[in-house]
Tab-separated table of C-alpha atoms in Angstrom:
chain	number	residue	atom	x	y	z
G	1	MET	CA	11.873	18.268	-3.209
G	2	GLU	CA	13.130	20.744	-5.332
G	3	GLU	CA	11.006	21.221	-8.354
G	4	GLY	CA	12.657	19.797	-11.639
G	5	ASN	CA	15.095	17.360	-9.708
G	6	ASP	CA	12.883	14.856	-7.934
G	7	ASP	CA	11.263	11.469	-9.334
G	8	SER	CA	7.651	12.136	-8.469
G	9	HIS	CA	5.744	13.007	-12.118
G	10	GLY	CA	3.467	15.178	-11.437
G	11	TRP	CA	2.686	13.191	-7.976
G	12	ASN	CA	2.279	15.282	-5.440
G	13	LEU	CA	3.082	14.749	-1.252
G	14	THR	CA	0.923	12.511	0.235
G	15	GLU	CA	-0.444	13.119	3.916
G	16	SER	CA	-0.986	10.758	6.187
G	17	ASP	CA	-4.633	11.188	6.880
G	18	PRO	CA	-7.780	8.654	7.210
G	19	GLY	CA	-9.594	11.492	5.111
G	20	VAL	CA	-7.616	12.402	2.527
G	21	PHE	CA	-8.542	8.863	1.787
G	22	THR	CA	-11.567	8.032	2.458
G	23	GLU	CA	-11.833	10.980	0.306
G	24	LEU	CA	-9.921	9.515	-2.478
G	25	LEU	CA	-12.255	6.397	-2.004
G	26	LYS	CA	-15.105	8.223	-3.064
G	27	THR	CA	-13.335	9.100	-6.448
G	28	LEU	CA	-12.662	5.675	-6.944
G	29	GLY	CA	-16.285	4.844	-6.414
G	30	VAL	CA	-15.328	2.065	-3.735
G	31	PRO	CA	-18.092	2.833	-1.164
G	32	LEU	CA	-15.567	1.874	2.021
G	33	ILE	CA	-14.123	4.259	4.535
G	34	VAL	CA	-10.459	4.978	6.521
G	35	ASP	CA	-9.645	5.629	9.914
G	36	ASP	CA	-7.027	5.193	12.502
G	37	LEU	CA	-5.530	2.848	14.627
G	38	TYR	CA	-3.912	4.103	17.182
G	39	SER	CA	-3.847	0.300	18.767
G	40	LEU	CA	-3.882	-3.331	17.543
G	41	ASP	CA	-4.765	-4.435	20.893
G	42	PRO	CA	-8.217	-7.081	20.097
G	43	GLU	CA	-10.613	-4.990	21.150
G	44	SER	CA	-9.735	-1.541	19.229
G	45	LEU	CA	-9.952	-4.034	16.441
G	46	ALA	CA	-13.112	-5.737	16.871
G	47	ALA	CA	-14.889	-1.885	17.103
G	48	LEU	CA	-13.998	-1.249	13.349
G	49	GLN	CA	-15.046	-4.571	11.824
G	50	PRO	CA	-15.346	-5.576	9.534
G	51	LEU	CA	-11.427	-4.842	8.013
G	52	HIS	CA	-10.475	-5.140	5.149
G	53	ALA	CA	-7.191	-4.068	4.886
G	54	LEU	CA	-4.330	-2.509	7.436
G	55	ILE	CA	-2.011	-0.267	5.860
G	56	PHE	CA	0.590	0.513	8.057
G	57	LEU	CA	2.947	3.420	7.024
G	58	PHE	CA	6.855	2.959	8.161
G	59	LYS	CA	9.912	4.636	7.882
G	60	TRP	CA	11.363	3.230	4.771
G	61	ILE	CA	15.593	2.260	5.133
G	62	SER	CA	17.172	1.430	2.381
G	63	THR	CA	18.419	-2.612	2.595
G	64	SER	CA	20.043	-5.181	0.076
G	65	GLY	CA	19.084	-8.432	-1.086
G	66	ASP	CA	16.390	-9.792	-3.307
G	67	GLY	CA	13.997	-10.549	-0.902
G	68	PRO	CA	11.710	-9.661	1.897
G	69	SER	CA	13.553	-8.259	4.570
G	70	ALA	CA	14.469	-9.129	8.662
G	71	THR	CA	11.776	-6.668	9.214
G	72	SER	CA	8.814	-7.918	7.569
G	73	GLY	CA	8.963	-10.773	7.308
G	74	GLY	CA	7.168	-13.765	5.422
G	75	GLU	CA	8.409	-15.192	2.198
G	76	TYR	CA	7.863	-14.014	-1.728
G	77	ASP	CA	5.089	-16.064	-3.226
G	78	ARG	CA	6.388	-15.892	-6.918
G	79	ASP	CA	3.556	-16.974	-8.967
G	80	PHE	CA	0.834	-14.934	-6.947
G	81	PRO	CA	-2.472	-15.077	-8.799
G	82	GLY	CA	-3.695	-11.875	-8.088
G	83	PHE	CA	-3.413	-7.387	-8.339
G	84	PHE	CA	0.113	-6.673	-7.377
G	85	ALA	CA	1.570	-3.569	-9.279
G	86	HIS	CA	4.938	-2.218	-8.426
G	87	GLN	CA	5.739	1.975	-7.206
G	88	VAL	CA	7.031	3.233	-10.734
G	89	VAL	CA	7.584	7.358	-8.984
G	90	ASN	CA	7.685	8.896	-5.848
G	91	ASN	CA	4.852	10.267	-3.895
G	92	ALA	CA	1.996	7.590	-5.422
G	93	CYS	CA	2.965	5.174	-2.669
G	94	ALA	CA	-0.510	6.735	-0.445
G	95	THR	CA	-2.582	5.629	-3.965
G	96	LEU	CA	-0.675	2.589	-4.919
G	97	ALA	CA	-1.055	0.964	-1.282
G	98	VAL	CA	-5.816	1.878	-1.928
G	99	LEU	CA	-5.287	0.446	-5.537
G	100	ASN	CA	-3.130	-2.884	-4.285
G	101	ALA	CA	-5.104	-3.567	-1.835
G	102	LEU	CA	-8.379	-3.110	-3.800
G	103	GLY	CA	-7.949	-4.836	-6.324
G	104	ASN	CA	-7.958	-7.943	-3.842
G	105	ILE	CA	-11.361	-7.869	-2.440
G	106	PRO	CA	-13.946	-9.822	-3.974
G	107	SER	CA	-17.153	-8.198	-5.289
G	108	LEU	CA	-15.531	-4.982	-4.046
G	109	THR	CA	-17.814	-2.278	-6.617
G	110	THR	CA	-15.577	0.041	-7.667
G	111	GLY	CA	-16.690	2.977	-10.649
G	112	PRO	CA	-16.527	3.108	-14.083
G	113	GLN	CA	-12.922	4.444	-14.040
G	114	LEU	CA	-10.537	1.575	-11.388
G	115	ALA	CA	-12.817	-0.417	-13.514
G	116	GLU	CA	-11.689	-0.476	-16.535
G	117	LEU	CA	-8.464	-0.122	-14.882
G	118	ASN	CA	-7.693	-2.885	-13.234
G	119	SER	CA	-9.451	-5.165	-16.059
G	120	PHE	CA	-7.332	-3.110	-18.903
G	121	THR	CA	-3.543	-4.569	-16.818
G	122	THR	CA	-5.169	-7.956	-16.002
G	123	GLY	CA	-2.182	-10.078	-16.407
G	124	MET	CA	0.421	-7.663	-17.018
G	125	ASP	CA	3.356	-8.041	-15.014
G	126	PRO	CA	3.519	-6.323	-12.022
G	127	GLN	CA	5.932	-3.056	-13.004
G	128	THR	CA	4.728	-2.157	-16.543
G	129	ARG	CA	0.734	-2.677	-14.159
G	130	GLY	CA	2.455	0.539	-11.760
G	131	MET	CA	3.876	1.466	-15.084
G	132	VAL	CA	0.587	2.427	-16.281
G	133	ILE	CA	-1.883	2.986	-13.131
G	134	THR	CA	0.364	6.266	-12.630
G	135	SER	CA	0.669	7.354	-16.398
G	136	ALA	CA	-3.443	6.918	-15.309
G	137	ASP	CA	-4.352	10.991	-15.902
G	138	TRP	CA	-7.944	10.473	-14.172
G	139	LEU	CA	-5.802	9.015	-11.339
G	140	ARG	CA	-2.780	11.259	-10.569
G	141	GLU	CA	-5.452	14.059	-11.059
G	142	ALA	CA	-7.778	12.438	-8.215
G	143	HIS	CA	-4.484	11.795	-5.917
G	144	ASN	CA	-2.852	15.517	-6.509
G	145	SER	CA	-6.222	17.106	-5.813
G	146	LEU	CA	-5.871	15.780	-2.306
G	147	THR	CA	-2.515	16.759	-1.084
G	148	PRO	CA	-2.529	19.195	1.134
G	149	PRO	CA	0.766	22.063	0.697
G	150	ASN	CA	3.096	20.251	3.555
G	151	ALA	CA	2.036	16.260	3.033
G	152	ILE	CA	4.193	13.595	4.027
G	153	SER	CA	7.929	14.111	1.338
G	154	LEU	CA	8.859	10.521	-0.323
G	155	ASP	CA	11.267	11.807	-2.393
G	156	GLY	CA	14.400	10.048	-2.395
G	157	LEU	CA	13.197	6.475	-1.848
G	158	GLY	CA	16.588	5.092	-3.038
G	159	LEU	CA	18.812	7.796	-4.828
G	160	PRO	CA	21.302	9.420	-2.437
G	161	LYS	CA	20.720	13.038	-3.593
G	162	SER	CA	18.185	12.964	-0.048
G	163	SER	CA	18.927	13.599	2.650
G	164	GLU	CA	15.614	13.769	4.067
G	165	ASP	CA	13.018	10.706	6.383
G	166	ALA	CA	11.499	8.458	3.521
G	167	TYR	CA	7.924	6.565	4.823
G	168	HIS	CA	6.483	4.995	2.895
G	169	PHE	CA	3.081	2.807	2.460
G	170	VAL	CA	1.943	-0.993	2.352
G	171	VAL	CA	-0.679	-3.586	3.373
G	172	TYR	CA	-1.229	-5.906	4.750
G	173	LEU	CA	-4.672	-7.722	3.410
G	174	PRO	CA	-6.081	-11.644	3.304
G	175	ILE	CA	-6.159	-13.255	0.548
G	176	MET	CA	-6.631	-17.000	-0.715
G	177	GLY	CA	-6.668	-17.586	3.209
G	178	SER	CA	-3.380	-16.213	3.562
G	179	LEU	CA	-2.509	-12.663	5.348
G	180	TYR	CA	-0.487	-10.996	2.735
G	181	GLU	CA	2.209	-7.910	3.097
G	182	LEU	CA	1.777	-5.671	-0.482
G	183	ASP	CA	4.731	-3.636	-1.359
G	184	GLY	CA	4.457	-1.324	-4.225
G	185	LEU	CA	8.820	-1.453	-3.231
G	186	LYS	CA	9.074	-4.611	-3.366
G	187	GLN	CA	9.572	-7.374	-6.426
G	188	PHE	CA	6.902	-9.994	-5.203
G	189	PRO	CA	3.793	-9.886	-2.868
G	190	VAL	CA	5.009	-11.433	0.398
G	191	ARG	CA	2.863	-14.026	2.120
G	192	HIS	CA	2.851	-14.827	5.007
G	193	GLY	CA	1.392	-17.814	6.133
G	194	SER	CA	-2.211	-19.275	6.257
G	195	TYR	CA	-4.662	-17.729	9.454
G	196	GLU	CA	-7.313	-19.316	11.583
G	197	THR	CA	-10.512	-18.804	10.123
G	198	SER	CA	-12.438	-18.947	13.425
G	199	GLY	CA	-12.434	-15.815	16.037
G	200	GLU	CA	-10.330	-12.500	14.790
G	201	GLY	CA	-9.638	-14.982	11.649
G	202	TRP	CA	-6.877	-12.663	9.609
G	203	VAL	CA	-6.652	-10.115	11.397
G	204	LYS	CA	-5.211	-11.591	14.869
G	205	LYS	CA	-1.817	-12.296	11.755
G	206	ALA	CA	-1.423	-9.207	10.620
G	207	ARG	CA	-1.604	-7.960	14.437
G	208	GLU	CA	1.082	-10.694	14.898
G	209	THR	CA	3.057	-10.295	11.751
G	210	ILE	CA	2.768	-6.489	12.328
G	211	GLU	CA	4.209	-6.363	16.150
G	212	ARG	CA	7.052	-8.354	14.928
G	213	ARG	CA	7.265	-5.830	12.293
G	214	ILE	CA	7.463	-2.521	14.417
G	215	ALA	CA	9.437	-4.680	17.371
G	216	THR	CA	12.312	-4.566	14.672
G	217	TYR	CA	12.509	-1.127	14.681
G	218	PRO	CA	14.621	1.408	17.043
């Protein structure tokens, strides 16, 4: 990424490391941890229960059209009543994925700054909410304090000047009895349908959805 020729607005590159995410959660006053998943088999997922969300990292490819892509499936929920923010600057998508997840976990303990931010953005449309979030100096500083020099570049999302591969974070989690995909680059949250409350619950639905998506990639 060339200095002065990007759309990062002061947000540094992000490393895909569970320790980085866990440190961010600590900064936000959230008593949760993030762990790597090397398999989506039921045994691996069961060992990590209770699971609140799955963060999916993938190579970002520009798509045309105004709806969920063929790779992700699902359908837009244009009347989504939960927390959803757009990604309005490059390099912020890891933190944004975390915030989109945290904003939809019921009765979650958070620090005062995050609680104030969530309260202040209540009722905002996703674009405005994303702008408010990424303009929060304290959040950008927390994000930047955890990013090492050699991190995953998200510079160039949608920008023809970049020839490097771009990677992107999205989150899958249960909301109001359905599995949702929250992607800050999509116009609306994507609803993947209801899930059975017995057995593995939402995790089974998430595994099937993510595996279908992975199968579409080369």
